[in-house]
Short mmCIF file of C-alpha atoms and ligand atoms in Angstrom, two decimals:
data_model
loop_
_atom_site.label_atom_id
_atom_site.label_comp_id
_atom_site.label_asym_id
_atom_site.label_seq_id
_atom_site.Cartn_x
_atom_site.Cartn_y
_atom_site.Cartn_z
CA UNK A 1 9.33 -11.63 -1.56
CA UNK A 2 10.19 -8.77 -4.22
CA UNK A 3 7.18 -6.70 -5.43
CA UNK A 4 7.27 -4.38 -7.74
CA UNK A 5 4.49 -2.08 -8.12
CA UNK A 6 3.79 0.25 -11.24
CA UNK A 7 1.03 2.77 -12.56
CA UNK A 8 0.18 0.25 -14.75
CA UNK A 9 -0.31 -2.28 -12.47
CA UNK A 10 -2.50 -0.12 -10.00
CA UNK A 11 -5.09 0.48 -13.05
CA UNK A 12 -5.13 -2.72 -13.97
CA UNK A 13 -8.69 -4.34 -15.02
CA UNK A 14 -8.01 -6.46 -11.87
CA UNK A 15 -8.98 -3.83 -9.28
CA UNK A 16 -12.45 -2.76 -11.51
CA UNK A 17 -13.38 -6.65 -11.61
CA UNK A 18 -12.85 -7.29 -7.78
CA UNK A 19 -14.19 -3.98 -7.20
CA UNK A 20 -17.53 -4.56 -9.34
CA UNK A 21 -17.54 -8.49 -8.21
CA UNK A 22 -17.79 -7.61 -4.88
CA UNK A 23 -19.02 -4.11 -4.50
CA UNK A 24 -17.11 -2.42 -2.18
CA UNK A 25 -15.03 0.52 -2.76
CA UNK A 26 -11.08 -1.05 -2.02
CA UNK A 27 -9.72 2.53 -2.20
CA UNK A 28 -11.41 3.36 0.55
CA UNK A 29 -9.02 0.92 3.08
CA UNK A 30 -6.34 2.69 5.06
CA UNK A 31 -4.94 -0.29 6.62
CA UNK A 32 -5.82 -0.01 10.04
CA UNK A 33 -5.55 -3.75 10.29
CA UNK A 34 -8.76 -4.29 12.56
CA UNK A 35 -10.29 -6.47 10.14
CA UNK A 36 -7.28 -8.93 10.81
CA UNK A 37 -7.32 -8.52 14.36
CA UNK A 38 -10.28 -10.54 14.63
CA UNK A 39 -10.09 -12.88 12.19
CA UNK A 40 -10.22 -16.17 13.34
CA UNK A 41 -7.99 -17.89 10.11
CA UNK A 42 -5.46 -15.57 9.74
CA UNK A 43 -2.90 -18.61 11.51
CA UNK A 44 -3.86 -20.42 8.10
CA UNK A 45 -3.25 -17.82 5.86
CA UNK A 46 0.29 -16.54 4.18
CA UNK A 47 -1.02 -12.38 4.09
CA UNK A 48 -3.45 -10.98 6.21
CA UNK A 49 -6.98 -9.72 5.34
CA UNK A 50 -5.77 -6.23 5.53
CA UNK A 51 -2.92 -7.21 2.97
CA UNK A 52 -5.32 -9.24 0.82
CA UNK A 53 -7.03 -5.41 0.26
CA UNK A 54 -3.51 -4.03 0.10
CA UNK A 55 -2.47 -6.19 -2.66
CA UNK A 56 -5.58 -5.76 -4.69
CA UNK A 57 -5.22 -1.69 -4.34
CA UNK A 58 -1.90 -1.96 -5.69
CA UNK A 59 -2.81 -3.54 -8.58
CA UNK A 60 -0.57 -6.70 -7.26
CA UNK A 61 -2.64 -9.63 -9.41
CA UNK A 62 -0.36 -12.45 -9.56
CA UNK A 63 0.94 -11.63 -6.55
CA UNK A 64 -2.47 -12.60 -4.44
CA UNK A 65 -3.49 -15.31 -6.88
CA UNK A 66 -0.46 -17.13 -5.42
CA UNK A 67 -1.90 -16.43 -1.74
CA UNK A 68 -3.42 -18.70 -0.01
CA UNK A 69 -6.06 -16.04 2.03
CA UNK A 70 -8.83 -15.85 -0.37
CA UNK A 71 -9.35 -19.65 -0.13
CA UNK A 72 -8.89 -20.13 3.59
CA UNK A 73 -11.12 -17.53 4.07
CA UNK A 74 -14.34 -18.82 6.18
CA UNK A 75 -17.30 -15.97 5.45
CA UNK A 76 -17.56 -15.49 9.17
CA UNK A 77 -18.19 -11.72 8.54
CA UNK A 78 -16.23 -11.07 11.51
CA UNK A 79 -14.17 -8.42 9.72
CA UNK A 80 -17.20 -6.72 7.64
CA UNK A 81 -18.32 -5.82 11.29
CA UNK A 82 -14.91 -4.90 12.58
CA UNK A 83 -13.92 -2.56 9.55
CA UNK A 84 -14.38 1.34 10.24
CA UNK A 85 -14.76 2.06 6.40
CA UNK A 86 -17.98 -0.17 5.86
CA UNK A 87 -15.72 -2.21 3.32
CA UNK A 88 -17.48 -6.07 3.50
CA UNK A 89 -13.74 -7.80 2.72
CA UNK A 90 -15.74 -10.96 2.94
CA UNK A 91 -17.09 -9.86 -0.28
CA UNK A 92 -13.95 -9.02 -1.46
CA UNK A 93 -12.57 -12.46 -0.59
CA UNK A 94 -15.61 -13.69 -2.31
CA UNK A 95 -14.57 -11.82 -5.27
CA UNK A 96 -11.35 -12.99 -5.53
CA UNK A 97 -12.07 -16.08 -5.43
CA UNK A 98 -14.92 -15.65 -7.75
CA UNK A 99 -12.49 -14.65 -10.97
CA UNK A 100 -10.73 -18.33 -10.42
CA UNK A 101 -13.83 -20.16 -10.03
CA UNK A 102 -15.25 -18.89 -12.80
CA UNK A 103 -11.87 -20.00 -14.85
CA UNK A 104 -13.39 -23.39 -13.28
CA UNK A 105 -10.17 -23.62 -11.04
CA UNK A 106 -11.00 -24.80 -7.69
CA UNK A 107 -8.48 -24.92 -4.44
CA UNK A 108 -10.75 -28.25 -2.63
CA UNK A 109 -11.86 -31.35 -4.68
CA UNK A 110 -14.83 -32.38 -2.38
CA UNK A 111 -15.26 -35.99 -3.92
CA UNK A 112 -11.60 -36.54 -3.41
CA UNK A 113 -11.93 -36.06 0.41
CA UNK A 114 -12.29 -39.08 2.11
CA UNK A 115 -14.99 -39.99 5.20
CA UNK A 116 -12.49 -39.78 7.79
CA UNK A 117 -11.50 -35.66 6.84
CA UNK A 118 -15.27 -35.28 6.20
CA UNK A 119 -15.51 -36.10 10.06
CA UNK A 120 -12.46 -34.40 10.74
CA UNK A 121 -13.11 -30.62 8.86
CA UNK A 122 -14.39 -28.13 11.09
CA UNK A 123 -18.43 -28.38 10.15
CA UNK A 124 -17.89 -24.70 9.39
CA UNK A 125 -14.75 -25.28 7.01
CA UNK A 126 -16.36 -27.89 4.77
CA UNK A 127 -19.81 -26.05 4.12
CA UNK A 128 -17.69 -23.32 3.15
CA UNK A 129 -15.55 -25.24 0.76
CA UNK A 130 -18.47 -26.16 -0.75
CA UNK A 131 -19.26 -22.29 -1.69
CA UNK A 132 -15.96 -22.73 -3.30
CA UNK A 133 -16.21 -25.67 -5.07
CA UNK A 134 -17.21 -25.49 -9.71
CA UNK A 135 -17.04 -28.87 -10.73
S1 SF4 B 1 -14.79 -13.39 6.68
FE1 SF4 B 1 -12.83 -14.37 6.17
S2 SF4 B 1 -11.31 -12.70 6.29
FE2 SF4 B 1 -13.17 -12.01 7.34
S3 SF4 B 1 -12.83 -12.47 9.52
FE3 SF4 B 1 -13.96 -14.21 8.61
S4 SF4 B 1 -12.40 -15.68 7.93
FE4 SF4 B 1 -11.36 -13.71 8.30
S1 SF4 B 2 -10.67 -2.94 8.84
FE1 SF4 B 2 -11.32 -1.95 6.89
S2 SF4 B 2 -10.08 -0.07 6.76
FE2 SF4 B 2 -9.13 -1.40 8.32
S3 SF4 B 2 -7.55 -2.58 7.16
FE3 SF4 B 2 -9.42 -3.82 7.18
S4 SF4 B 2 -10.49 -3.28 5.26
FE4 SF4 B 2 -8.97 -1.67 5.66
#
């Protein structure tokens, strides 16, 4: 994939909101990659955690709006204790997804599931969802 990153882009409202939505400081990453060496869903996601912060800090909106990581994301905290920095990038995932949900755009339609994936969805995977879920 071709990304093209610009000054414009890196000050883009898009790093204050996810920065303010979530608290944590995203400059403040220097990609050691430890938060994705423990997490536990990175074989279901397209870019790692430590690119979902990458992305952001580069201003690269559209780019990690078309990612799947934010969503598949579990809130297992795993990587909040791994990180070196202090930076909770559960929050930040949190974040992220908060600016879609609150455009009332969700990734999971919980009524559509039927009984047999309710039984079949990790216990863990389907509380979460519902954290994720507007409607
Ligand atoms: S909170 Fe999300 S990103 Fe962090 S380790 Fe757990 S599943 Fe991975
Ligand atoms: S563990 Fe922390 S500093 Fe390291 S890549 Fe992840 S967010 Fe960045």
């Amino acid at each position: 994939m071709r990304i093209n990153i610009s000054q414009k882009k890196v000050r883009d409202q898009f790093v204050a909101k996810v920065e303010e939505l979530s608290g944590q400081k995203i400059l403040a990453c220097y990609q050691c990659g430890k938060c994705s060496a423990g997490c536990p869903a990175v074989s279901e996601m397209d870019i790692l955690p430590n690119q979902v912060i990458r992305y952001i800090q580069l201003g690269l909106k559209d780019e990690l709006l078309k990612s799947n990581s934010y969503w598949v994301c579990a809130s297992c905290l795993t990587c909040n204790a791994r990180c070196p920095k202090g930076i909770k990038i559960a929050e930040v995932m949190e974040g992220v997804r908060q600016i879609l949900l609150r455009k009332r755009k969700d990734r999971i339609h919980i009524p559509k599931l039927t009984d047999k994936q309710k039984e079949e969805v990790p216990q863990i995977a389907l509380i979460s969802s519902f954290r994720k879920y507007t409607s």
